[in-house]
JSON list of C-alpha atoms in Angstrom, two decimals:
[
{"chain": "A", "resi": 514, "resn": "UNK", "atom": "CA", "xyz": [-143.49, -138.44, 14.22]},
{"chain": "A", "resi": 515, "resn": "UNK", "atom": "CA", "xyz": [-141.01, -136.15, 12.34]},
{"chain": "A", "resi": 516, "resn": "UNK", "atom": "CA", "xyz": [-138.42, -138.40, 10.40]},
{"chain": "A", "resi": 517, "resn": "UNK", "atom": "CA", "xyz": [-134.72, -137.80, 11.12]},
{"chain": "A", "resi": 518, "resn": "UNK", "atom": "CA", "xyz": [-133.44, -136.15, 8.02]},
{"chain": "A", "resi": 519, "resn": "UNK", "atom": "CA", "xyz": [-129.87, -138.17, 7.41]},
{"chain": "A", "resi": 520, "resn": "UNK", "atom": "CA", "xyz": [-126.97, -137.30, 5.13]},
{"chain": "A", "resi": 521, "resn": "UNK", "atom": "CA", "xyz": [-124.64, -140.26, 4.42]},
{"chain": "A", "resi": 522, "resn": "UNK", "atom": "CA", "xyz": [-120.63, -139.67, 4.09]},
{"chain": "A", "resi": 523, "resn": "UNK", "atom": "CA", "xyz": [-119.49, -142.47, 1.92]},
{"chain": "A", "resi": 524, "resn": "UNK", "atom": "CA", "xyz": [-121.28, -145.03, -0.26]},
{"chain": "A", "resi": 525, "resn": "UNK", "atom": "CA", "xyz": [-120.26, -148.04, 0.15]},
{"chain": "A", "resi": 526, "resn": "UNK", "atom": "CA", "xyz": [-119.82, -148.31, 3.92]},
{"chain": "A", "resi": 527, "resn": "UNK", "atom": "CA", "xyz": [-122.98, -145.98, 3.95]},
{"chain": "A", "resi": 528, "resn": "UNK", "atom": "CA", "xyz": [-125.22, -148.71, 1.96]},
{"chain": "A", "resi": 529, "resn": "UNK", "atom": "CA", "xyz": [-126.29, -150.21, 5.24]},
{"chain": "A", "resi": 530, "resn": "UNK", "atom": "CA", "xyz": [-127.81, -146.83, 6.71]},
{"chain": "A", "resi": 531, "resn": "UNK", "atom": "CA", "xyz": [-129.07, -145.91, 3.06]},
{"chain": "A", "resi": 532, "resn": "UNK", "atom": "CA", "xyz": [-131.45, -149.28, 3.15]},
{"chain": "A", "resi": 533, "resn": "UNK", "atom": "CA", "xyz": [-131.90, -148.68, 6.85]},
{"chain": "A", "resi": 534, "resn": "UNK", "atom": "CA", "xyz": [-133.34, -145.18, 6.03]},
{"chain": "A", "resi": 535, "resn": "UNK", "atom": "CA", "xyz": [-135.34, -146.44, 2.87]},
{"chain": "A", "resi": 536, "resn": "UNK", "atom": "CA", "xyz": [-137.32, -149.06, 4.91]},
{"chain": "A", "resi": 537, "resn": "UNK", "atom": "CA", "xyz": [-137.63, -147.08, 8.25]},
{"chain": "A", "resi": 538, "resn": "UNK", "atom": "CA", "xyz": [-140.45, -144.97, 9.25]},
{"chain": "A", "resi": 539, "resn": "UNK", "atom": "CA", "xyz": [-138.39, -142.62, 11.87]},
{"chain": "A", "resi": 540, "resn": "UNK", "atom": "CA", "xyz": [-135.29, -141.68, 9.35]},
{"chain": "A", "resi": 541, "resn": "UNK", "atom": "CA", "xyz": [-134.99, -140.57, 5.71]},
{"chain": "A", "resi": 542, "resn": "UNK", "atom": "CA", "xyz": [-131.61, -140.06, 3.64]},
{"chain": "A", "resi": 543, "resn": "UNK", "atom": "CA", "xyz": [-131.99, -136.31, 2.15]},
{"chain": "A", "resi": 544, "resn": "UNK", "atom": "CA", "xyz": [-128.41, -136.35, 1.04]},
{"chain": "A", "resi": 545, "resn": "UNK", "atom": "CA", "xyz": [-125.55, -138.77, -0.05]},
{"chain": "A", "resi": 546, "resn": "UNK", "atom": "CA", "xyz": [-121.73, -137.86, -0.41]},
{"chain": "A", "resi": 547, "resn": "UNK", "atom": "CA", "xyz": [-118.74, -139.66, -1.93]},
{"chain": "A", "resi": 548, "resn": "UNK", "atom": "CA", "xyz": [-115.89, -138.39, -3.51]},
{"chain": "A", "resi": 549, "resn": "UNK", "atom": "CA", "xyz": [-115.99, -141.24, -6.07]},
{"chain": "A", "resi": 550, "resn": "UNK", "atom": "CA", "xyz": [-118.06, -139.52, -9.13]},
{"chain": "A", "resi": 551, "resn": "UNK", "atom": "CA", "xyz": [-118.73, -142.60, -11.06]},
{"chain": "A", "resi": 552, "resn": "UNK", "atom": "CA", "xyz": [-120.08, -144.17, -7.88]},
{"chain": "A", "resi": 553, "resn": "UNK", "atom": "CA", "xyz": [-122.29, -141.70, -6.92]},
{"chain": "A", "resi": 554, "resn": "UNK", "atom": "CA", "xyz": [-124.09, -141.57, -10.49]},
{"chain": "A", "resi": 555, "resn": "UNK", "atom": "CA", "xyz": [-124.26, -145.21, -10.06]},
{"chain": "A", "resi": 556, "resn": "UNK", "atom": "CA", "xyz": [-126.21, -144.92, -6.75]},
{"chain": "A", "resi": 557, "resn": "UNK", "atom": "CA", "xyz": [-128.55, -142.17, -8.03]},
{"chain": "A", "resi": 558, "resn": "UNK", "atom": "CA", "xyz": [-129.69, -144.61, -10.99]},
{"chain": "A", "resi": 559, "resn": "UNK", "atom": "CA", "xyz": [-129.78, -147.43, -8.15]},
{"chain": "A", "resi": 560, "resn": "UNK", "atom": "CA", "xyz": [-132.08, -145.48, -6.05]},
{"chain": "A", "resi": 561, "resn": "UNK", "atom": "CA", "xyz": [-134.18, -143.44, -8.51]},
{"chain": "A", "resi": 562, "resn": "UNK", "atom": "CA", "xyz": [-135.29, -141.12, -5.46]},
{"chain": "A", "resi": 563, "resn": "UNK", "atom": "CA", "xyz": [-135.57, -137.40, -6.41]},
{"chain": "A", "resi": 564, "resn": "UNK", "atom": "CA", "xyz": [-135.73, -136.49, -2.87]},
{"chain": "A", "resi": 565, "resn": "UNK", "atom": "CA", "xyz": [-132.44, -137.72, -2.04]},
{"chain": "A", "resi": 566, "resn": "UNK", "atom": "CA", "xyz": [-129.45, -135.06, -3.47]},
{"chain": "A", "resi": 567, "resn": "UNK", "atom": "CA", "xyz": [-126.15, -136.22, -4.36]},
{"chain": "A", "resi": 568, "resn": "UNK", "atom": "CA", "xyz": [-122.72, -134.57, -4.05]},
{"chain": "A", "resi": 569, "resn": "UNK", "atom": "CA", "xyz": [-119.03, -135.12, -4.52]},
{"chain": "A", "resi": 570, "resn": "UNK", "atom": "CA", "xyz": [-118.29, -132.25, -2.42]},
{"chain": "A", "resi": 571, "resn": "UNK", "atom": "CA", "xyz": [-118.22, -132.16, 1.19]},
{"chain": "A", "resi": 572, "resn": "UNK", "atom": "CA", "xyz": [-118.42, -128.51, 1.87]},
{"chain": "A", "resi": 573, "resn": "UNK", "atom": "CA", "xyz": [-121.26, -128.50, -0.03]},
{"chain": "A", "resi": 574, "resn": "UNK", "atom": "CA", "xyz": [-123.01, -131.43, 0.91]},
{"chain": "A", "resi": 575, "resn": "UNK", "atom": "CA", "xyz": [-122.84, -130.11, 4.81]},
{"chain": "A", "resi": 576, "resn": "UNK", "atom": "CA", "xyz": [-124.80, -127.05, 3.60]},
{"chain": "A", "resi": 577, "resn": "UNK", "atom": "CA", "xyz": [-128.09, -129.61, 2.82]},
{"chain": "A", "resi": 578, "resn": "UNK", "atom": "CA", "xyz": [-130.68, -129.11, 5.43]},
{"chain": "A", "resi": 579, "resn": "UNK", "atom": "CA", "xyz": [-130.06, -132.33, 7.39]},
{"chain": "A", "resi": 580, "resn": "UNK", "atom": "CA", "xyz": [-130.57, -133.16, 11.27]},
{"chain": "A", "resi": 581, "resn": "UNK", "atom": "CA", "xyz": [-127.38, -135.68, 11.26]},
{"chain": "A", "resi": 582, "resn": "UNK", "atom": "CA", "xyz": [-124.66, -136.97, 9.08]},
{"chain": "A", "resi": 583, "resn": "UNK", "atom": "CA", "xyz": [-123.51, -140.48, 8.96]},
{"chain": "A", "resi": 584, "resn": "UNK", "atom": "CA", "xyz": [-119.33, -140.65, 8.74]},
{"chain": "A", "resi": 585, "resn": "UNK", "atom": "CA", "xyz": [-119.13, -144.17, 6.92]},
{"chain": "A", "resi": 586, "resn": "UNK", "atom": "CA", "xyz": [-115.64, -143.07, 5.43]},
{"chain": "A", "resi": 587, "resn": "UNK", "atom": "CA", "xyz": [-112.56, -144.06, 6.37]},
{"chain": "A", "resi": 588, "resn": "UNK", "atom": "CA", "xyz": [-112.27, -144.27, 10.12]},
{"chain": "A", "resi": 589, "resn": "UNK", "atom": "CA", "xyz": [-109.05, -142.33, 10.03]},
{"chain": "A", "resi": 590, "resn": "UNK", "atom": "CA", "xyz": [-110.76, -139.47, 8.59]},
{"chain": "A", "resi": 591, "resn": "UNK", "atom": "CA", "xyz": [-113.66, -138.97, 10.18]},
{"chain": "A", "resi": 592, "resn": "UNK", "atom": "CA", "xyz": [-112.22, -136.21, 12.70]},
{"chain": "A", "resi": 593, "resn": "UNK", "atom": "CA", "xyz": [-112.41, -133.70, 10.00]},
{"chain": "A", "resi": 594, "resn": "UNK", "atom": "CA", "xyz": [-115.48, -134.23, 8.87]},
{"chain": "A", "resi": 595, "resn": "UNK", "atom": "CA", "xyz": [-117.25, -134.48, 12.02]},
{"chain": "A", "resi": 596, "resn": "UNK", "atom": "CA", "xyz": [-115.64, -131.08, 13.37]},
{"chain": "A", "resi": 597, "resn": "UNK", "atom": "CA", "xyz": [-117.24, -129.44, 10.25]},
{"chain": "A", "resi": 598, "resn": "UNK", "atom": "CA", "xyz": [-120.65, -130.78, 10.74]},
{"chain": "A", "resi": 599, "resn": "UNK", "atom": "CA", "xyz": [-120.46, -130.01, 14.42]},
{"chain": "A", "resi": 600, "resn": "UNK", "atom": "CA", "xyz": [-119.39, -126.42, 13.50]},
{"chain": "A", "resi": 601, "resn": "UNK", "atom": "CA", "xyz": [-122.23, -126.15, 11.17]},
{"chain": "A", "resi": 602, "resn": "UNK", "atom": "CA", "xyz": [-124.92, -127.76, 14.23]},
{"chain": "A", "resi": 603, "resn": "UNK", "atom": "CA", "xyz": [-125.51, -130.81, 12.52]},
{"chain": "A", "resi": 604, "resn": "UNK", "atom": "CA", "xyz": [-125.41, -134.36, 14.54]},
{"chain": "A", "resi": 605, "resn": "UNK", "atom": "CA", "xyz": [-122.59, -136.72, 13.89]},
{"chain": "A", "resi": 606, "resn": "UNK", "atom": "CA", "xyz": [-122.93, -140.34, 14.11]},
{"chain": "A", "resi": 607, "resn": "UNK", "atom": "CA", "xyz": [-119.52, -142.01, 13.50]},
{"chain": "A", "resi": 608, "resn": "UNK", "atom": "CA", "xyz": [-119.59, -145.46, 12.28]}
]
């Protein structure tokens, strides 16, 4: 069975999806994005997984090869990010 490639926007609220994907056999986190650069570096060290690419720029993040993006940022900011993903053919999970 092919694993679904997931991108996560939002380190703090996205932690539950990241943890799920690490343990699951049907999904994998391939990219993580957050504008908080220090947090991105901490998560990169914590996960220590070279198969995950980390971003601080959303427009660069959605160029990554992934099947879906989990929007785990502030709820009032979901719409513009969701629209950008959908325009690129990326499925959206709005947390």
